[in-house]
Amino acid sequence: MLAFILRRIFQSIIVLLVVGLVAFSMFTFVGDPIDNMLGQERTQADIERLRQQLGLDQPFVVQYWNFLQNAAQGNFGISYRQGRPVAEILMERAPATLELAAVSAFFAMTLGIGLGVFTAIRRDGIESNLIMGVSLIGVSLPTFLIGILLIYVFSVELDWLPSFGRGEVVDLGGWTTGFLTTSGLKALILPAITLGLYQMTLIMRLVRSEMLEVLRQDYIRFARARGLRERAVNFRHALKNTLVPVITVTGLQLGAIIAFAIITETVFQWPGVGLLFINAIQFVDIPVMAAYLMLISVMFVGINLIVDLLYFAIDPRLRVGKGKGH
Amino acid sequence: MTDATQAADATAEKPTPKSRFSRAWQSDFAWKFRHSPVAIVATLVMLVIVLSAIFAPLIAPHNPFDPSSLNLMNGFTPPGAANQFTGDLFLLGTDDQGRDVFSTILYGLRISLFVGVAAVLFAMILGVTLGLIAGYVGGWTDTIIMRIADIQLTFPSILVAMLIFGIAKGVTPVEYRDQMAIWVLIFAIGLSDWVQFARVVRGATLVQAGREYVAAARLIGRSGPAIMMRHILPNVLSPVLVIATISLALAIIAEATLSFLGVGAPPTQPSLGTLIRIGQGFLFSGEWWILLFPSVTLLALALSVNLLGDWLRDALNPRLK
């Protein structure tokens, strides 16, 4: 158990070091920082001085170590485009993305599990087949088209919901939230559905197939024979045993939600980290790109690690047998 | 039905060489195809799309990239109606600059398909090569390649593609950026998608490497690369074709997404995604046709490739995930 945890943590650190190397290489090889910081009228002495100041005259490994130290302290330098510290910009944008991701994940999980159970219990019903059919289209539709479609129906035609921005936000000591105003909540609906739809279909399909598997087991038949109510059999006995893979997939999808928020945020001009990243790519704003990369990898690796450990904690069978790392 | 049969034979016969085994396998395959209406419809839709992309210069009534053929007075002509100033008629209407939407879609399809196919080919060559090496050589080489694959798999491929696009864009000199965008896009999408190929090929190679024919080839003194390319490769290819089809659908959507986000095909060489990006600007002003038709085309393309890939997976190898 302890060996497993230690190995997983070690692997996670390796991944972060590799990603850090990629982020660091971006600074070193994409464009010359000296060029970016000094103007046209510069002397060789200026260049040398700045080179020394930035530590660029030191060996690669030392520079990489310095970079890692700075990154660990949240210091990613100054955005080429906005001229402000990257960490500050990221902190300002993070609440928008996190709130959007949280609402989407909630939507995807509740509706996904609910519909999955429903379609599994009534597997041959018309509604179930309809839901499954629609979900197939939902998987094939690119995210941005779903967003545009929703904007067209609910903003352009019906004029019920706003098509861009966060609405009014309340500042709670550095954390801006849209949860407390009506316009903020209304602005959340369309982006959250757009972002969560794919994950919802995924969870739904997974729950359905797992439920169908479990419902065939002997202990379900036995529970029925004991005369337990349908509801108790379906939820207490069957659903509970499908949750292990569901938790794994949902956890991993949490990372995907944050990544796919880039697309949703662009469609809805949602002022989050994803929109920041896309703008950074368009203008080749390396510090922002590198910081986003590091931030999101810490999140991904963390989620992966937690899911793995959680998996281990939930399923006792894994503890007995020698489980594989992946 | 005869049309469908011919289409089936045409698609089934292209990829594999004629040997006794593959011919028998093909007839079975063709039978499955004839009995799947989904596969037939998807193939027909794809055929129409691919053909109209290839013959775009012949079909398109206008060349949207020839500024001399454009007339600004034709801007915002609704589909099927005559323009109020010039009286010109456009099947699917025109955009703000008077470009014929039908023609831009045809040319956009060419770019979407080209990028998709090229990216998948790149991913396939890279993934198959690395997978073969990892599976055949083993040891440290294997560990390093598959660790990189694992790390990359931690991140969604669209994110990897965006990042590679951003870095590559930073490396290319400013004056070449628009010209190079398509190639950068192919490189980025391809590099974000090789892992699937490598994993499957490595797995299959591990199985094949233990077989007697490989030992025999080694005994008669064939070199490692020769054994990998000439002996093992043909035996691990069939799952690769399935993955390639599914990857194609993903690559087309990835390209459209990147272009839609403004980090893909530039407006001077618009793909379907770029066209949708342009069209989104007219969502509120009522010129719905600039947005709708490229979206529907993309949807038809992605859906048909997707369905075909799913069907192919079931038909070729039911055990493959």
XYZ file of C-alpha atoms in Angstrom, chain A:
326
model
C 0.000 0.000 0.000
C 2.648 2.481 1.078
C 4.944 1.378 -1.737
C 2.142 1.920 -4.215
C 1.414 5.419 -2.945
C 5.075 6.362 -2.934
C 5.548 5.052 -6.475
C 2.543 7.010 -7.705
C 3.756 10.201 -6.050
C 7.219 9.671 -7.532
C 5.696 9.206 -10.997
C 3.656 12.384 -10.577
C 6.765 14.360 -9.687
C 8.544 13.032 -12.780
C 5.610 14.116 -14.957
C 5.676 17.598 -13.445
C 9.442 17.852 -13.981
C 9.040 16.897 -17.645
C 6.223 19.407 -18.135
C 8.335 21.995 -16.362
C 11.141 21.263 -18.804
C 8.758 21.840 -21.707
C 7.556 25.109 -20.195
C 11.118 26.179 -19.518
C 12.225 25.319 -23.047
C 9.468 27.556 -24.352
C 11.127 30.503 -22.653
C 14.570 29.563 -23.880
C 13.920 28.536 -27.458
C 10.857 30.498 -28.526
C 12.012 34.027 -29.131
C 14.875 35.720 -27.331
C 13.889 37.254 -23.975
C 16.624 39.858 -24.423
C 15.050 40.858 -27.731
C 11.683 41.083 -26.060
C 12.842 43.262 -23.209
C 15.414 45.592 -24.761
C 14.510 48.101 -27.411
C 16.256 48.938 -30.678
C 18.949 51.135 -29.120
C 20.934 48.702 -27.070
C 24.607 48.191 -26.577
C 26.511 44.975 -26.172
C 27.036 45.989 -22.531
C 23.283 46.323 -21.978
C 22.750 42.857 -23.384
C 25.467 41.365 -21.212
C 24.149 43.089 -18.113
C 20.565 41.899 -18.682
C 21.833 38.448 -19.524
C 23.577 38.319 -16.192
C 20.623 39.844 -14.383
C 18.254 37.226 -15.768
C 20.743 34.474 -15.091
C 20.922 33.566 -18.778
C 24.692 33.188 -18.659
C 24.411 30.218 -16.363
C 24.361 26.564 -17.445
C 21.087 25.107 -18.684
C 20.562 22.907 -15.627
C 21.052 25.825 -13.234
C 18.615 27.944 -15.230
C 16.103 25.117 -15.188
C 16.491 24.776 -11.417
C 15.939 28.522 -10.961
C 12.882 28.339 -13.175
C 11.436 25.496 -11.118
C 12.046 27.398 -7.909
C 10.295 30.458 -9.287
C 7.418 28.382 -10.636
C 6.928 26.660 -7.302
C 6.563 30.095 -5.735
C 4.057 31.109 -8.380
C 6.437 33.480 -10.101
C 6.101 33.141 -13.872
C 7.399 36.521 -14.922
C 5.578 39.276 -16.712
C 3.092 38.868 -19.542
C 4.591 40.156 -22.815
C 1.222 41.458 -23.868
C -0.339 42.924 -20.727
C 2.854 43.960 -18.949
C 1.610 42.624 -15.603
C 2.778 39.675 -13.509
C 1.328 36.464 -14.921
C 0.435 35.138 -11.475
C -1.713 38.202 -10.826
C -3.595 37.820 -14.132
C -4.146 34.115 -13.501
C -5.501 34.697 -10.007
C -7.892 37.274 -11.371
C -9.208 34.882 -14.028
C -9.264 31.641 -12.047
C -12.610 32.091 -10.218
C -14.525 32.408 -13.498
C -13.124 29.127 -14.832
C -13.447 27.259 -11.547
C -17.067 28.285 -11.050
C -17.921 27.308 -14.605
C -16.119 23.969 -14.249
C -17.792 23.210 -10.915
C -21.298 23.880 -12.234
C -20.608 21.830 -15.378
C -19.218 18.927 -13.404
C -22.238 18.987 -11.096
C -24.593 19.088 -14.073
C -22.726 16.287 -15.848
C -22.640 14.059 -12.793
C -26.206 14.388 -11.538
C -27.838 14.198 -14.938
C -25.348 11.621 -16.207
C -25.861 9.216 -13.318
C -29.630 9.803 -13.267
C -30.108 9.190 -16.964
C -27.674 6.285 -16.902
C -29.658 4.505 -14.200
C -32.901 5.300 -15.971
C -31.781 3.946 -19.340
C -30.343 0.834 -17.693
C -33.498 -0.015 -15.746
C -35.772 0.531 -18.722
C -33.334 -0.662 -21.298
C -35.878 -1.399 -23.997
C -38.190 1.567 -23.416
C -38.783 4.151 -26.117
C -37.470 6.949 -23.882
C -34.240 5.052 -23.226
C -33.594 4.443 -26.896
C -34.365 8.072 -27.626
C -31.946 9.259 -24.963
C -29.236 6.908 -26.238
C -29.770 8.076 -29.820
C -29.585 11.742 -28.906
C -26.493 11.121 -26.807
C -24.731 9.650 -29.843
C -25.273 12.899 -31.716
C -24.143 14.792 -28.620
C -20.834 12.942 -28.658
C -20.232 13.644 -32.343
C -21.092 17.350 -32.176
C -18.031 19.516 -31.656
C -18.301 21.523 -28.428
C -18.232 24.888 -30.133
C -21.149 23.964 -32.390
C -23.226 23.000 -29.344
C -22.423 26.393 -27.841
C -23.374 28.258 -30.993
C -26.586 26.253 -31.266
C -27.528 27.077 -27.668
C -26.748 30.765 -28.223
C -28.894 30.762 -31.334
C -31.885 29.140 -29.645
C -31.802 30.742 -26.195
C -30.199 34.116 -26.882
C -31.048 35.062 -30.446
C -34.442 33.436 -30.972
C -35.928 33.244 -27.471
C -33.859 36.016 -25.849
C -33.991 34.268 -22.469
C -30.331 34.024 -21.542
C -27.253 36.159 -22.180
C -24.843 34.978 -24.855
C -21.556 36.272 -23.471
C -19.752 37.296 -20.292
C -20.417 36.489 -16.662
C -23.161 38.993 -15.886
C -22.835 40.909 -12.646
C -20.232 39.526 -10.279
C -19.724 40.110 -6.580
C -16.187 40.542 -5.269
C -15.600 38.460 -2.144
C -12.117 39.526 -1.132
C -10.294 38.710 -4.370
C -12.672 35.965 -5.444
C -15.275 37.190 -7.915
C -18.425 35.112 -7.921
C -21.403 35.026 -10.229
C -23.413 32.832 -7.876
C -24.919 35.717 -5.928
C -26.640 37.719 -8.639
C -29.507 36.738 -10.931
C -27.662 37.901 -14.035
C -24.570 35.985 -12.906
C -26.553 32.781 -12.496
C -28.341 33.273 -15.796
C -25.020 33.808 -17.550
C -23.745 30.501 -16.147
C -26.480 28.295 -17.612
C -25.556 28.122 -21.297
C -21.766 27.807 -20.853
C -22.218 25.175 -18.147
C -24.469 23.052 -20.367
C -22.105 23.427 -23.312
C -19.127 22.392 -21.249
C -20.832 19.569 -19.369
C -22.796 17.950 -22.173
C -20.021 15.740 -23.479
C -19.041 14.606 -19.992
C -22.692 13.990 -19.181
C -23.140 11.643 -22.140
C -19.926 9.894 -21.237
C -20.960 9.339 -17.617
C -24.455 8.314 -18.691
C -23.143 5.676 -21.086
C -20.712 4.390 -18.521
C -23.301 4.158 -15.729
C -25.699 2.456 -18.096
C -23.272 -0.250 -19.215
C -21.994 -0.822 -15.671
C -25.561 -1.026 -14.345
C -26.537 -3.530 -16.999
C -23.536 -5.605 -16.012
C -24.296 -5.463 -12.303
C -28.034 -6.108 -12.703
C -27.174 -9.530 -14.152
C -25.265 -10.587 -11.029
C -26.518 -13.228 -8.651
C -26.719 -10.995 -5.612
C -29.188 -8.732 -7.402
C -31.347 -11.704 -8.220
C -31.053 -12.779 -4.615
C -32.021 -9.320 -3.365
C -35.097 -9.485 -5.580
C -35.883 -12.953 -4.274
C -35.709 -11.624 -0.766
C -38.572 -9.357 -1.743
C -36.734 -6.067 -1.530
C -38.338 -3.126 -3.252
C -37.205 -2.303 -6.778
C -35.896 1.041 -5.634
C -33.764 -0.508 -2.897
C -32.351 -3.092 -5.295
C -31.580 -0.556 -8.000
C -30.053 2.158 -5.872
C -28.755 0.523 -2.707
C -27.359 -2.641 -4.272
C -26.810 -2.046 -7.959
C -25.846 1.634 -8.254
C -23.462 1.452 -5.329
C -21.400 -1.177 -7.089
C -21.196 0.761 -10.314
C -19.705 3.810 -8.667
C -16.047 2.774 -8.632
C -15.420 3.155 -12.368
C -17.756 6.139 -12.414
C -15.650 7.955 -9.838
C -12.482 7.190 -11.777
C -13.852 8.456 -15.048
C -15.520 11.486 -13.477
C -12.305 12.411 -11.730
C -10.304 12.155 -14.907
C -12.977 14.095 -16.773
C -12.612 16.932 -14.281
C -9.261 17.658 -15.866
C -10.808 17.444 -19.311
C -13.520 19.900 -18.258
C -10.922 22.475 -17.312
C -9.118 21.951 -20.621
C -12.284 22.052 -22.701
C -13.289 25.202 -20.864
C -10.930 26.895 -23.336
C -13.418 26.233 -26.129
C -16.525 27.117 -24.138
C -14.944 30.277 -22.789
C -14.095 31.398 -26.308
C -17.615 30.788 -27.592
C -19.218 32.655 -24.706
C -16.418 35.198 -24.191
C -16.256 33.954 -20.613
C -13.444 35.861 -18.867
C -11.625 32.806 -17.506
C -8.188 31.242 -17.729
C -9.003 29.388 -20.951
C -9.780 32.559 -22.863
C -6.567 34.007 -21.483
C -4.645 30.992 -22.808
C -6.149 31.214 -26.293
C -5.325 34.912 -26.494
C -1.820 34.105 -25.287
C -1.384 31.599 -28.122
C -2.674 34.066 -30.686
C -0.159 36.693 -29.573
C 2.626 34.223 -28.650
C 2.642 35.443 -25.053
C 5.086 32.835 -23.752
C 4.983 33.564 -19.975
C 1.193 33.179 -19.921
C 1.349 29.982 -21.994
C 4.015 28.481 -19.762
C 2.189 29.426 -16.567
C -1.087 27.999 -17.853
C 0.679 24.808 -18.846
C 2.237 24.424 -15.413
C -0.982 25.279 -13.618
C -3.076 22.835 -15.576
C -0.501 20.037 -15.270
C -0.383 20.407 -11.516
C -4.164 20.134 -11.574
C -4.187 17.127 -13.924
C -1.461 15.257 -12.133
C -3.082 16.007 -8.786
C -6.471 14.775 -9.971
C -4.911 11.635 -11.445
C -3.110 10.915 -8.229
C -6.194 11.459 -6.075
C -8.309 9.282 -8.355
C -5.762 6.490 -8.211
C -5.567 6.646 -4.441
C -9.330 6.912 -4.129
C -9.759 3.914 -6.372
C -7.455 2.038 -4.086
C -9.398 3.122 -1.018
C -12.819 2.256 -2.432
C -12.133 -1.137 -3.929
C -10.765 -3.523 -1.275
C -9.969 -6.151 -3.918
C -7.139 -3.988 -5.250
C -5.424 -3.966 -1.886
C -5.135 -7.734 -1.740
C -3.943 -8.479 -5.263
C -0.912 -6.696 -6.648
C -2.607 -3.956 -8.658
C -0.836 -2.567 -11.691
C 0.142 1.082 -11.687
C -2.035 1.835 -14.679
